[in-house]
Amino acid sequence: MNRSDREITPDGSTKSVSITQQVYEALRDKILIGQMEPGARLKVESLKSMLDSGASPIREALSLLTSDQLVERLDQRGFRVAEVSGAQFDEILRLRCALEEMALRESIARADNAWEDRLVLAHHRMVRTPRENTSAFEEQHKSFHQELISACNSPILVKFCDQLYDLNIRYRFLAGKTKSYPSRDVSKEHADILAAAVDRDADAATEALLTHYRKTGQFLADQFEDHGIAPA
Amino acid sequence: MNRSDREITPDGSTKSVSITQQVYEALRDKILIGQMEPGARLKVESLKSMLDSGASPIREALSLLTSDQLVERLDQRGFRVAEVSGAQFDEILRLRCALEEMALRESIARADNAWEDRLVLAHHRMVRTPRENTSAFEEQHKSFHQELISACNSPILVKFCDQLYDLNIRYRFLAGKTKSYPSRDVSKEHADILAAAVDRDADAATEALLTHYRKTGQFLADQFEDHGIAPA
DNA sequence: AATTTTAAAAATATCGACAAATATAAGTTT
DNA sequence: AAACTTATATTTGTCGATATTTTTAAAATT
């Protein structure tokens, strides 16, 4: 990587992106999709060659990931990929339900047409992205959930939800690429959330959202037993 | 600073603490107490001489503070102290009330004697520390509030509360060193919280805690007008 | 044989120097 | 005089080298 790498912004212009940023995103993705296993040591030397950069950007990126709770730091003894546990999975699920309920209710209370438009658009983009294209679908799926709470007028809360979303993703990948959700229509769950939100029906939207999370949670927890993660 | 600086651990042994860690804490304190003003640029060169260290630990510490939302990063244009606003102050207050209520109720539900002991001890240490000794009192005050929620069995939630606590501290210092809280007995508020918690009375404890936060919030918001922070 | 000591190897944390980018100031044109 | 260029000065972001610390392995001691 070198700093002349450029990124295309939505308005067509280009701006340089720091290597730190690139390393941060690359590393985060690898951890989220499970390419770097929980507990694995993150040696700066290895990462240097793997990501083709110097030590400084790597250390900075690792510092950021530490705050995201995706990496653990042992003072004077380096970094390692954060561990996972059934207990943490439960905690994440519980917290997400609590925080997203707050955020969603507030978002609906402050809803305007611009928000409704963004939401419909995000949903449509998710629907038209084939599930097989995992990374593209994940991106759209995340956007949809972000838009839902985007009108809550509470940036810190949004940040917390975002962090929990990422922490949760790891467990989805850890559960393994299962063919499809049996006896479950995820698309309908999303459509229900959207419909209730557009209706400004806070109770129904919250109900639909939390059901969506809890169903996914239950499904994943069942998978974990086959993947060495003990239930809480 | 040099890496031979050592820190005495509770058990009497010493262990070396990385410069990054020292820089992180020094910088965080300076930001929290308002010694580095909101919006001020954080030039690595200046910080190098101020803190007597190299650029790497400074950058790493700044990266960590970015995640704490105490520092803002502008890609390719360095770091600066995060801005403050009446709106953010309100957001922090609202979020603290919501999250700490969750955490406190769960903590009380899971309470055991060890927790009760830690809590009584933390309260006593706070009481015996003179308010004039600001930094020592702040430390004990923070410990007391941490112990309150320490039994909630939700490390991520605790971390969020901790972050919000620090964000809030800044506003306390920004409001200025006011002689004393008029018509308010803060010590009694703390005692009430402690008593309700020891009684395992979740409703009373929550009530006392949130009242404590809201009274402080109202008091601070009144001060802000004299310090250039517009109400939300 | 288990523990402690010593020595070598590996890895982390840090520094100082440099290249790339941004901000500032001076000069030029409209 | 305002707006655009150009040149200069800062400052950021990055790299490669080095000093410290931790880990591993071997040797010595109990």
Short mmCIF file of C-alpha atoms (C1' of nucleotides) in Angstrom, two decimals:
data_model
loop_
_atom_site.label_atom_id
_atom_site.label_comp_id
_atom_site.label_asym_id
_atom_site.label_seq_id
_atom_site.Cartn_x
_atom_site.Cartn_y
_atom_site.Cartn_z
CA MET A 1 0.00 0.00 0.00
CA ASN A 2 1.15 3.50 -0.66
CA ARG A 3 -0.46 6.79 0.02
CA SER A 4 -1.14 7.57 -3.61
CA ASP A 5 -3.98 5.07 -3.50
CA ARG A 6 -7.12 7.06 -4.05
CA GLU A 7 -10.74 6.58 -3.32
CA ILE A 8 -13.62 7.77 -5.44
CA THR A 9 -16.06 9.89 -3.50
CA PRO A 10 -19.79 9.95 -4.32
CA ASP A 11 -19.44 13.26 -6.18
CA GLY A 12 -16.89 11.81 -8.56
CA SER A 13 -13.83 13.58 -7.18
CA THR A 14 -10.94 11.65 -5.68
CA LYS A 15 -9.26 12.15 -2.35
CA SER A 16 -6.28 10.41 -0.90
CA VAL A 17 -6.94 8.00 1.92
CA SER A 18 -4.31 7.44 4.56
CA ILE A 19 -2.71 4.03 4.73
CA THR A 20 -3.80 3.88 8.35
CA GLN A 21 -7.40 4.05 7.19
CA GLN A 22 -6.86 1.39 4.54
CA VAL A 23 -5.10 -0.92 6.97
CA TYR A 24 -7.83 -0.35 9.54
CA GLU A 25 -10.56 -1.35 7.14
CA ALA A 26 -8.68 -4.31 5.71
CA LEU A 27 -7.89 -5.63 9.14
CA ARG A 28 -11.38 -5.07 10.46
CA ASP A 29 -12.89 -6.94 7.52
CA LYS A 30 -10.56 -9.87 8.01
CA ILE A 31 -11.49 -10.08 11.67
CA LEU A 32 -15.21 -9.66 11.04
CA ILE A 33 -15.42 -12.41 8.44
CA GLY A 34 -13.33 -14.69 10.61
CA GLN A 35 -10.32 -14.83 8.33
CA MET A 36 -8.27 -13.96 11.39
CA GLU A 37 -9.35 -16.25 14.18
CA PRO A 38 -10.31 -15.18 17.68
CA GLY A 39 -7.29 -15.21 19.94
CA ALA A 40 -4.78 -15.21 17.06
CA ARG A 41 -1.71 -13.10 17.68
CA LEU A 42 -1.33 -10.06 15.50
CA LYS A 43 2.38 -9.67 14.96
CA VAL A 44 3.32 -6.36 13.47
CA GLU A 45 6.05 -7.93 11.33
CA SER A 46 3.64 -10.41 9.73
CA LEU A 47 1.01 -7.76 9.15
CA LYS A 48 3.60 -5.51 7.55
CA SER A 49 4.25 -8.02 4.80
CA MET A 50 0.63 -9.15 4.61
CA LEU A 51 -0.66 -5.62 4.12
CA ASP A 52 2.48 -4.18 2.55
CA SER A 53 2.89 -1.17 4.81
CA GLY A 54 5.11 0.13 7.60
CA ALA A 55 4.72 -0.45 11.29
CA SER A 56 3.16 2.91 12.17
CA PRO A 57 -0.09 2.56 10.21
CA ILE A 58 -0.47 -0.99 11.49
CA ARG A 59 -0.08 0.04 15.12
CA GLU A 60 -2.48 2.92 14.69
CA ALA A 61 -5.05 0.70 13.05
CA LEU A 62 -4.66 -1.87 15.81
CA SER A 63 -5.15 0.85 18.40
CA LEU A 64 -8.41 1.84 16.75
CA LEU A 65 -9.56 -1.76 16.58
CA THR A 66 -8.80 -2.10 20.26
CA SER A 67 -11.35 0.60 21.02
CA ASP A 68 -13.81 -1.22 18.78
CA GLN A 69 -13.25 -4.28 20.97
CA LEU A 70 -12.22 -6.35 17.98
CA VAL A 71 -8.60 -6.49 19.09
CA GLU A 72 -7.11 -6.92 22.54
CA ARG A 73 -3.96 -5.21 23.63
CA LEU A 74 -1.54 -6.66 26.13
CA ASP A 75 0.77 -3.92 27.21
CA GLN A 76 4.30 -4.72 26.06
CA ARG A 77 3.13 -8.02 24.64
CA GLY A 78 1.42 -6.99 21.48
CA PHE A 79 -2.02 -7.37 20.03
CA ARG A 80 -4.34 -10.28 19.41
CA VAL A 81 -7.74 -10.83 17.86
CA ALA A 82 -10.43 -10.47 20.53
CA GLU A 83 -11.89 -13.68 21.87
CA VAL A 84 -15.51 -14.65 21.35
CA SER A 85 -17.90 -16.37 23.72
CA GLY A 86 -21.50 -17.39 24.00
CA ALA A 87 -21.83 -15.00 26.91
CA GLN A 88 -20.61 -12.09 24.82
CA PHE A 89 -22.93 -13.02 22.00
CA ASP A 90 -25.86 -12.88 24.41
CA GLU A 91 -24.69 -9.57 25.79
CA ILE A 92 -24.43 -8.08 22.32
CA LEU A 93 -27.91 -9.28 21.44
CA ARG A 94 -29.42 -7.88 24.63
CA LEU A 95 -27.67 -4.55 24.27
CA ARG A 96 -28.58 -4.21 20.63
CA CYS A 97 -32.23 -4.80 21.41
CA ALA A 98 -32.20 -2.20 24.16
CA LEU A 99 -30.21 0.48 22.35
CA GLU A 100 -31.79 0.04 18.94
CA GLU A 101 -35.25 0.18 20.45
CA MET A 102 -34.40 3.55 21.99
CA ALA A 103 -32.86 4.78 18.76
CA LEU A 104 -35.64 3.50 16.51
CA ARG A 105 -38.42 5.00 18.61
CA GLU A 106 -36.67 8.34 18.66
CA SER A 107 -35.98 8.10 14.95
CA ILE A 108 -39.65 7.49 14.18
CA ALA A 109 -40.68 10.30 16.52
CA ARG A 110 -38.47 12.68 14.54
CA ALA A 111 -39.18 11.15 11.16
CA ASP A 112 -39.51 13.34 8.11
CA ASN A 113 -39.90 12.62 4.41
CA ALA A 114 -36.17 12.77 3.75
CA TRP A 115 -35.67 9.98 6.26
CA GLU A 116 -38.48 7.95 4.75
CA ASP A 117 -36.89 8.34 1.33
CA ARG A 118 -33.47 7.26 2.52
CA LEU A 119 -35.00 4.25 4.22
CA VAL A 120 -37.00 3.09 1.20
CA LEU A 121 -33.93 3.53 -0.97
CA ALA A 122 -31.68 1.59 1.38
CA HIS A 123 -34.21 -1.20 1.56
CA HIS A 124 -34.56 -1.36 -2.20
CA ARG A 125 -30.79 -1.51 -2.69
CA MET A 126 -30.60 -4.36 -0.22
CA VAL A 127 -33.42 -6.25 -1.92
CA ARG A 128 -31.89 -6.01 -5.36
CA THR A 129 -28.45 -7.18 -4.17
CA PRO A 130 -28.14 -10.95 -4.52
CA ARG A 131 -27.41 -12.72 -1.26
CA GLU A 132 -24.69 -14.73 -2.97
CA ASN A 133 -22.64 -11.56 -3.30
CA THR A 134 -21.93 -11.65 0.41
CA SER A 135 -19.83 -8.54 0.89
CA ALA A 136 -22.12 -6.37 -1.25
CA PHE A 137 -25.20 -7.69 0.50
CA GLU A 138 -23.65 -7.17 3.93
CA GLU A 139 -22.91 -3.58 3.02
CA GLN A 140 -26.48 -2.88 1.97
CA HIS A 141 -27.90 -4.75 4.91
CA LYS A 142 -25.85 -2.64 7.28
CA SER A 143 -26.93 0.54 5.51
CA PHE A 144 -30.58 -0.39 5.92
CA HIS A 145 -30.21 -0.91 9.65
CA GLN A 146 -28.25 2.31 9.96
CA GLU A 147 -30.87 4.33 8.12
CA LEU A 148 -33.58 3.00 10.40
CA ILE A 149 -32.08 4.80 13.38
CA SER A 150 -30.44 7.64 11.49
CA ALA A 151 -33.07 10.21 12.43
CA CYS A 152 -32.75 9.70 16.18
CA ASN A 153 -30.57 12.77 16.52
CA SER A 154 -28.13 11.05 18.83
CA PRO A 155 -24.74 10.52 17.20
CA ILE A 156 -23.21 8.77 20.18
CA LEU A 157 -26.06 6.28 20.36
CA VAL A 158 -25.72 5.65 16.63
CA LYS A 159 -22.04 5.00 17.11
CA PHE A 160 -22.73 2.50 19.88
CA CYS A 161 -25.27 0.69 17.70
CA ASP A 162 -22.80 0.65 14.86
CA GLN A 163 -20.15 -0.89 17.05
CA LEU A 164 -22.55 -3.54 18.30
CA TYR A 165 -23.58 -4.30 14.73
CA ASP A 166 -19.97 -5.03 13.80
CA LEU A 167 -19.35 -7.10 16.90
CA ASN A 168 -22.42 -9.12 16.02
CA ILE A 169 -21.38 -9.72 12.42
CA ARG A 170 -18.42 -11.74 13.62
CA TYR A 171 -20.73 -14.26 15.19
CA ARG A 172 -22.77 -14.53 12.01
CA PHE A 173 -19.64 -15.54 10.11
CA LEU A 174 -18.44 -17.74 12.93
CA ALA A 175 -21.68 -19.69 12.76
CA GLY A 176 -20.58 -20.63 9.30
CA LYS A 177 -21.96 -20.19 5.87
CA THR A 178 -25.19 -22.07 6.22
CA LYS A 179 -27.13 -22.57 3.02
CA SER A 180 -30.24 -20.71 4.11
CA TYR A 181 -32.40 -19.97 7.08
CA PRO A 182 -34.85 -22.83 7.46
CA SER A 183 -38.51 -21.99 7.92
CA ARG A 184 -37.81 -18.29 7.97
CA ASP A 185 -38.44 -15.51 5.54
CA VAL A 186 -35.80 -12.91 6.32
CA SER A 187 -36.86 -10.73 3.42
CA LYS A 188 -40.34 -10.53 4.85
CA GLU A 189 -38.93 -9.56 8.23
CA HIS A 190 -37.10 -6.67 6.61
CA ALA A 191 -40.19 -5.68 4.64
CA ASP A 192 -42.27 -5.68 7.84
CA ILE A 193 -39.79 -3.41 9.57
CA LEU A 194 -39.80 -1.04 6.62
CA ALA A 195 -43.58 -0.96 6.38
CA ALA A 196 -44.03 -0.21 10.07
CA ALA A 197 -41.37 2.48 9.96
CA VAL A 198 -42.91 4.16 6.93
CA ASP A 199 -46.26 4.02 8.75
CA ARG A 200 -44.58 5.79 11.69
CA ASP A 201 -45.85 2.97 13.88
CA ALA A 202 -43.17 2.89 16.56
CA ASP A 203 -44.60 -0.07 18.47
CA ALA A 204 -44.95 -2.24 15.40
CA ALA A 205 -41.55 -1.24 14.04
CA THR A 206 -39.80 -1.97 17.32
CA GLU A 207 -41.62 -5.26 17.63
CA ALA A 208 -40.61 -6.24 14.10
CA LEU A 209 -37.00 -5.16 14.58
CA LEU A 210 -36.49 -6.95 17.88
CA THR A 211 -38.18 -10.09 16.59
CA HIS A 212 -35.79 -9.96 13.63
CA TYR A 213 -32.79 -9.74 15.97
CA ARG A 214 -34.00 -12.39 18.35
CA LYS A 215 -34.83 -14.87 15.61
CA THR A 216 -31.40 -14.40 14.08
CA GLY A 217 -29.90 -14.67 17.55
CA GLN A 218 -31.66 -17.93 18.29
CA PHE A 219 -30.71 -19.34 14.92
CA LEU A 220 -27.05 -18.45 15.38
CA ALA A 221 -26.89 -19.71 18.96
CA ASP A 222 -28.08 -23.10 17.68
CA GLN A 223 -25.27 -23.17 15.12
CA PHE A 224 -22.59 -22.27 17.64
CA GLU A 225 -22.73 -25.61 19.38
CA ASP A 226 -21.31 -27.18 16.23
CA HIS A 227 -18.53 -24.58 16.15
CA GLY A 228 -17.06 -24.81 19.60
CA ILE A 229 -18.77 -21.81 21.16
CA ALA A 230 -20.47 -22.81 24.37
CA PRO A 231 -23.85 -21.27 25.18
CA ALA A 232 -23.82 -18.68 27.95
CA MET B 1 9.04 10.30 29.09
CA ASN B 2 11.04 7.18 28.66
CA ARG B 3 10.03 3.61 28.85
CA SER B 4 11.90 2.92 32.07
CA ASP B 5 9.14 4.79 33.91
CA ARG B 6 7.50 2.28 36.17
CA GLU B 7 4.22 2.03 37.88
CA ILE B 8 3.60 0.49 41.27
CA THR B 9 0.88 -2.14 41.18
CA PRO B 10 -1.41 -2.81 44.16
CA ASP B 11 0.61 -5.85 45.18
CA GLY B 12 3.78 -3.83 45.50
CA SER B 13 5.53 -5.11 42.41
CA THR B 14 6.44 -2.80 39.54
CA LYS B 15 5.73 -3.21 35.88
CA SER B 16 6.77 -1.07 33.00
CA VAL B 17 4.06 0.96 31.34
CA SER B 18 4.32 1.79 27.68
CA ILE B 19 4.87 5.40 26.74
CA THR B 20 1.77 5.15 24.58
CA GLN B 21 -0.24 4.43 27.71
CA GLN B 22 1.34 7.30 29.62
CA VAL B 23 0.80 9.71 26.75
CA TYR B 24 -2.78 8.52 26.38
CA GLU B 25 -3.58 9.18 30.02
CA ALA B 26 -1.76 12.50 30.16
CA LEU B 27 -3.51 13.73 27.04
CA ARG B 28 -6.90 12.49 28.14
CA ASP B 29 -6.58 14.23 31.47
CA LYS B 30 -5.59 17.50 29.84
CA ILE B 31 -8.59 17.32 27.55
CA LEU B 32 -11.00 16.30 30.30
CA ILE B 33 -10.03 19.12 32.63
CA GLY B 34 -10.16 21.60 29.79
CA GLN B 35 -6.47 22.38 29.75
CA MET B 36 -6.61 21.72 26.02
CA GLU B 37 -9.53 23.62 24.65
CA PRO B 38 -12.26 22.19 22.43
CA GLY B 39 -11.32 22.61 18.79
CA ALA B 40 -7.63 23.20 19.51
CA ARG B 41 -5.29 21.63 17.01
CA LEU B 42 -3.15 18.82 18.31
CA LYS B 43 0.11 19.11 16.40
CA VAL B 44 2.33 16.13 16.80
CA GLU B 45 5.45 18.31 16.90
CA SER B 46 4.16 20.40 19.80
CA LEU B 47 2.96 17.36 21.69
CA LYS B 48 6.32 15.70 21.21
CA SER B 49 8.08 18.44 23.14
CA MET B 50 5.24 18.93 25.60
CA LEU B 51 5.16 15.26 26.56
CA ASP B 52 8.77 14.50 25.75
CA SER B 53 8.22 11.48 23.54
CA GLY B 54 8.42 10.41 19.93
CA ALA B 55 5.75 10.71 17.30
CA SER B 56 4.61 7.08 17.35
CA PRO B 57 3.23 6.96 20.90
CA ILE B 58 1.56 10.32 20.36
CA ARG B 59 -0.19 9.16 17.21
CA GLU B 60 -1.29 5.94 18.83
CA ALA B 61 -2.65 7.76 21.85
CA LEU B 62 -4.49 10.20 19.58
CA SER B 63 -5.99 7.28 17.68
CA LEU B 64 -7.30 5.84 20.94
CA LEU B 65 -8.71 9.19 22.00
CA THR B 66 -10.46 9.44 18.65
CA SER B 67 -12.40 6.30 19.47
CA ASP B 68 -13.22 7.81 22.86
CA GLN B 69 -14.68 10.78 20.97
CA LEU B 70 -12.40 13.16 22.81
CA VAL B 71 -10.33 13.86 19.71
CA GLU B 72 -11.39 14.36 16.12
CA ARG B 73 -9.33 13.22 13.20
CA LEU B 74 -9.31 14.95 9.85
CA ASP B 75 -7.70 12.65 7.35
CA GLN B 76 -4.44 14.14 6.15
CA ARG B 77 -5.03 17.21 8.29
CA GLY B 78 -4.21 15.97 11.71
CA PHE B 79 -6.00 15.80 15.00
CA ARG B 80 -7.89 18.30 17.09
CA VAL B 81 -9.65 18.35 20.44
CA ALA B 82 -13.30 17.38 19.95
CA GLU B 83 -15.80 20.21 20.00
CA VAL B 84 -18.42 20.59 22.70
CA SER B 85 -22.00 21.73 22.39
CA GLY B 86 -25.12 22.11 24.44
CA ALA B 87 -26.74 19.53 22.20
CA GLN B 88 -24.04 17.00 22.94
CA PHE B 89 -24.26 17.70 26.63
CA ASP B 90 -27.97 16.91 26.53
CA GLU B 91 -27.35 13.78 24.53
CA ILE B 92 -24.77 12.55 27.01
CA LEU B 93 -27.12 13.20 29.91
CA ARG B 94 -30.01 11.38 28.23
CA LEU B 95 -27.87 8.41 27.25
CA ARG B 96 -26.28 8.14 30.67
CA CYS B 97 -29.67 8.07 32.31
CA ALA B 98 -30.90 5.36 29.98
CA LEU B 99 -27.80 3.16 30.04
CA GLU B 100 -26.99 3.52 33.71
CA GLU B 101 -30.58 2.71 34.64
CA MET B 102 -30.30 -0.55 32.71
CA ALA B 103 -26.93 -1.32 34.24
CA LEU B 104 -27.90 -0.39 37.78
CA ARG B 105 -31.08 -2.45 37.76
CA GLU B 106 -29.19 -5.46 36.44
CA SER B 107 -26.42 -4.88 38.96
CA ILE B 108 -28.88 -4.84 41.85
CA ALA B 109 -30.64 -7.91 40.48
CA ARG B 110 -27.33 -9.76 40.54
CA ALA B 111 -26.06 -8.19 43.72
CA ASP B 112 -24.07 -10.22 46.21
CA ASN B 113 -22.22 -9.36 49.39
CA ALA B 114 -18.92 -8.85 47.63
CA TRP B 115 -20.54 -6.16 45.49
CA GLU B 116 -22.13 -4.55 48.52
CA ASP B 117 -18.73 -4.46 50.23
CA ARG B 118 -17.01 -2.90 47.25
CA LEU B 119 -19.73 -0.30 47.02
CA VAL B 120 -19.63 0.69 50.68
CA LEU B 121 -15.86 0.90 50.50
CA ALA B 122 -15.89 3.05 47.36
CA HIS B 123 -18.42 5.37 48.96
CA HIS B 124 -16.41 5.69 52.14
CA ARG B 125 -13.24 6.50 50.22
CA MET B 126 -15.07 9.18 48.32
CA VAL B 127 -16.53 10.68 51.50
CA ARG B 128 -13.19 10.90 53.25
CA THR B 129 -11.47 12.55 50.29
CA PRO B 130 -11.65 16.35 50.58
CA ARG B 131 -13.39 17.99 47.66
CA GLU B 132 -10.59 20.53 47.43
CA ASN B 133 -8.26 17.78 46.26
CA THR B 134 -10.00 17.78 42.90
CA SER B 135 -8.14 15.05 41.07
CA ALA B 136 -8.23 12.65 44.03
CA PHE B 137 -11.91 13.33 44.63
CA GLU B 138 -12.72 12.87 40.95
CA GLU B 139 -10.99 9.51 41.00
CA GLN B 140 -12.98 8.29 43.99
CA HIS B 141 -16.21 9.72 42.63
CA LYS B 142 -15.72 7.85 39.39
CA SER B 143 -14.94 4.63 41.27
CA PHE B 144 -18.16 4.92 43.24
CA HIS B 145 -20.24 5.27 40.12
CA GLN B 146 -18.38 2.41 38.47
CA GLU B 147 -18.94 0.10 41.42
CA LEU B 148 -22.65 0.81 41.35
CA ILE B 149 -23.02 -0.88 37.98
CA SER B 150 -20.10 -3.30 38.31
CA ALA B 151 -22.28 -6.32 39.04
CA CYS B 152 -24.42 -5.97 35.92
CA ASN B 153 -22.42 -8.66 34.12
CA SER B 154 -22.25 -6.69 30.91
CA PRO B 155 -18.71 -5.50 30.15
CA ILE B 156 -19.67 -3.70 26.96
CA LEU B 157 -22.41 -1.74 28.72
CA VAL B 158 -19.94 -0.83 31.47
CA LYS B 159 -17.51 0.39 28.86
CA PHE B 160 -20.17 2.58 27.27
CA CYS B 161 -21.10 4.06 30.65
CA ASP B 162 -17.45 4.68 31.37
CA GLN B 163 -17.02 6.51 28.09
CA LEU B 164 -20.07 8.64 28.75
CA TYR B 165 -18.81 9.42 32.23
CA ASP B 166 -15.59 10.79 30.78
CA LEU B 167 -17.36 12.76 28.09
CA ASN B 168 -19.53 14.28 30.78
CA ILE B 169 -16.61 15.25 33.01
CA ARG B 170 -15.41 17.67 30.38
CA TYR B 171 -18.60 19.67 30.71
CA ARG B 172 -18.24 19.77 34.48
CA PHE B 173 -14.84 21.41 34.10
CA LEU B 174 -16.02 23.61 31.29
CA ALA B 175 -18.76 25.00 33.53
CA GLY B 176 -15.95 26.33 35.63
CA LYS B 177 -14.84 25.86 39.16
CA THR B 178 -17.88 27.12 40.96
CA LYS B 179 -17.53 27.51 44.70
CA SER B 180 -20.29 25.09 45.64
CA TYR B 181 -23.63 23.80 44.56
CA PRO B 182 -26.26 26.16 45.92
CA SER B 183 -29.21 24.68 47.74
CA ARG B 184 -28.03 21.18 47.07
CA ASP B 185 -26.54 18.50 49.21
CA VAL B 186 -24.54 16.35 46.83
CA SER B 187 -23.21 14.20 49.65
CA LYS B 188 -26.74 13.34 50.65
CA GLU B 189 -27.58 12.41 47.07
CA HIS B 190 -24.68 9.97 47.06
CA ALA B 191 -25.70 8.59 50.45
CA ASP B 192 -29.24 8.06 49.20
CA ILE B 193 -28.01 6.13 46.19
CA LEU B 194 -25.80 3.99 48.39
CA ALA B 195 -28.56 3.27 50.90
CA ALA B 196 -31.06 2.24 48.22
CA ALA B 197 -28.48 0.04 46.51
CA VAL B 198 -27.52 -1.69 49.74
CA ASP B 199 -31.25 -2.22 50.36
CA ARG B 200 -31.45 -3.85 46.93
CA ASP B 201 -34.25 -1.41 46.15
CA ALA B 202 -33.84 -1.05 42.39
CA ASP B 203 -36.61 1.50 41.93
CA ALA B 204 -35.36 3.78 44.70
CA ALA B 205 -31.73 3.44 43.64
CA THR B 206 -32.51 4.25 40.01
CA GLU B 207 -34.68 7.16 41.08
CA ALA B 208 -31.89 8.52 43.29
CA LEU B 209 -29.22 8.03 40.64
CA LEU B 210 -31.16 9.67 37.82
CA THR B 211 -32.19 12.55 40.05
CA HIS B 212 -28.52 13.01 40.91
CA TYR B 213 -27.59 13.14 37.22
CA ARG B 214 -30.44 15.40 36.23
CA LYS B 215 -29.83 17.87 39.05
CA THR B 216 -26.16 18.08 38.13
CA GLY B 217 -27.17 18.40 34.48
CA GLN B 218 -29.54 21.24 35.17
CA PHE B 219 -26.99 23.01 37.32
CA LEU B 220 -24.30 22.72 34.66
CA ALA B 221 -26.58 23.78 31.83
CA ASP B 222 -27.28 26.98 33.76
CA GLN B 223 -23.56 27.68 34.05
CA PHE B 224 -22.88 27.12 30.38
CA GLU B 225 -24.63 30.26 29.29
CA ASP B 226 -21.86 32.22 31.00
CA HIS B 227 -19.24 30.17 29.19
CA GLY B 228 -20.28 30.44 25.58
CA ILE B 229 -22.04 27.10 25.24
CA ALA B 230 -25.49 27.62 23.83
CA PRO B 231 -28.33 25.49 25.18
CA ALA B 232 -29.57 22.75 22.85
"C1'" DA C 1 13.73 -34.84 38.17
"C1'" DA C 2 12.30 -30.29 39.26
"C1'" DT C 3 13.63 -25.73 39.83
"C1'" DT C 4 16.44 -21.86 39.07
"C1'" DT C 5 19.88 -19.28 36.26
"C1'" DT C 6 21.80 -17.84 32.22
"C1'" DA C 7 22.05 -17.01 27.42
"C1'" DA C 8 20.06 -16.47 22.75
"C1'" DA C 9 16.18 -15.36 19.86
"C1'" DA C 10 12.08 -13.09 18.72
"C1'" DA C 11 8.91 -9.43 19.02
"C1'" DT C 12 7.39 -5.06 20.77
"C1'" DA C 13 7.72 -0.26 21.37
"C1'" DT C 14 10.09 3.74 20.17
"C1'" DC C 15 12.84 7.09 17.73
"C1'" DG C 16 14.69 10.06 14.03
"C1'" DA C 17 14.55 11.06 9.25
"C1'" DC C 18 12.02 11.76 5.00
"C1'" DA C 19 8.34 12.09 1.48
"C1'" DA C 20 3.66 13.67 0.52
"C1'" DA C 21 0.11 16.64 1.48
"C1'" DT C 22 -1.88 20.85 3.26
"C1'" DA C 23 -1.76 25.55 4.65
"C1'" DT C 24 0.27 30.11 4.24
"C1'" DA C 25 2.10 34.01 1.89
"C1'" DA C 26 3.53 36.54 -2.02
"C1'" DG C 27 3.00 37.74 -6.52
"C1'" DT C 28 0.13 38.04 -10.73
"C1'" DT C 29 -3.85 38.64 -13.48
"C1'" DT C 30 -8.65 39.97 -14.27
"C1'" DA D 1 -9.72 45.25 -4.96
"C1'" DA D 2 -11.03 40.38 -5.70
"C1'" DA D 3 -9.69 36.07 -7.59
"C1'" DC D 4 -6.49 33.07 -9.32
"C1'" DT D 5 -1.36 31.27 -9.50
"C1'" DT D 6 2.77 30.26 -7.88
"C1'" DA D 7 6.23 29.61 -4.48
"C1'" DT D 8 7.38 28.74 0.43
"C1'" DA D 9 6.75 26.94 4.87
"C1'" DT D 10 4.44 23.77 7.96
"C1'" DT D 11 2.74 19.66 9.21
"C1'" DT D 12 1.17 15.22 8.48
"C1'" DG D 13 1.85 10.42 7.50
"C1'" DT D 14 5.14 6.89 6.66
"C1'" DC D 15 9.28 4.21 6.69
"C1'" DG D 16 13.56 1.84 8.32
"C1'" DA D 17 16.58 1.29 12.05
"C1'" DT D 18 17.33 0.59 17.02
"C1'" DA D 19 16.75 -0.07 21.98
"C1'" DT D 20 13.77 -2.74 25.48
"C1'" DT D 21 11.17 -6.25 26.78
"C1'" DT D 22 9.40 -10.71 26.59
"C1'" DT D 23 9.75 -15.37 25.16
"C1'" DT D 24 12.14 -19.54 24.30
"C1'" DA D 25 15.79 -22.69 25.00
"C1'" DA D 26 19.77 -24.44 27.21
"C1'" DA D 27 22.71 -25.03 31.09
"C1'" DA D 28 23.48 -25.21 35.90
"C1'" DT D 29 21.94 -26.03 40.53
"C1'" DT D 30 19.31 -28.05 44.29
#
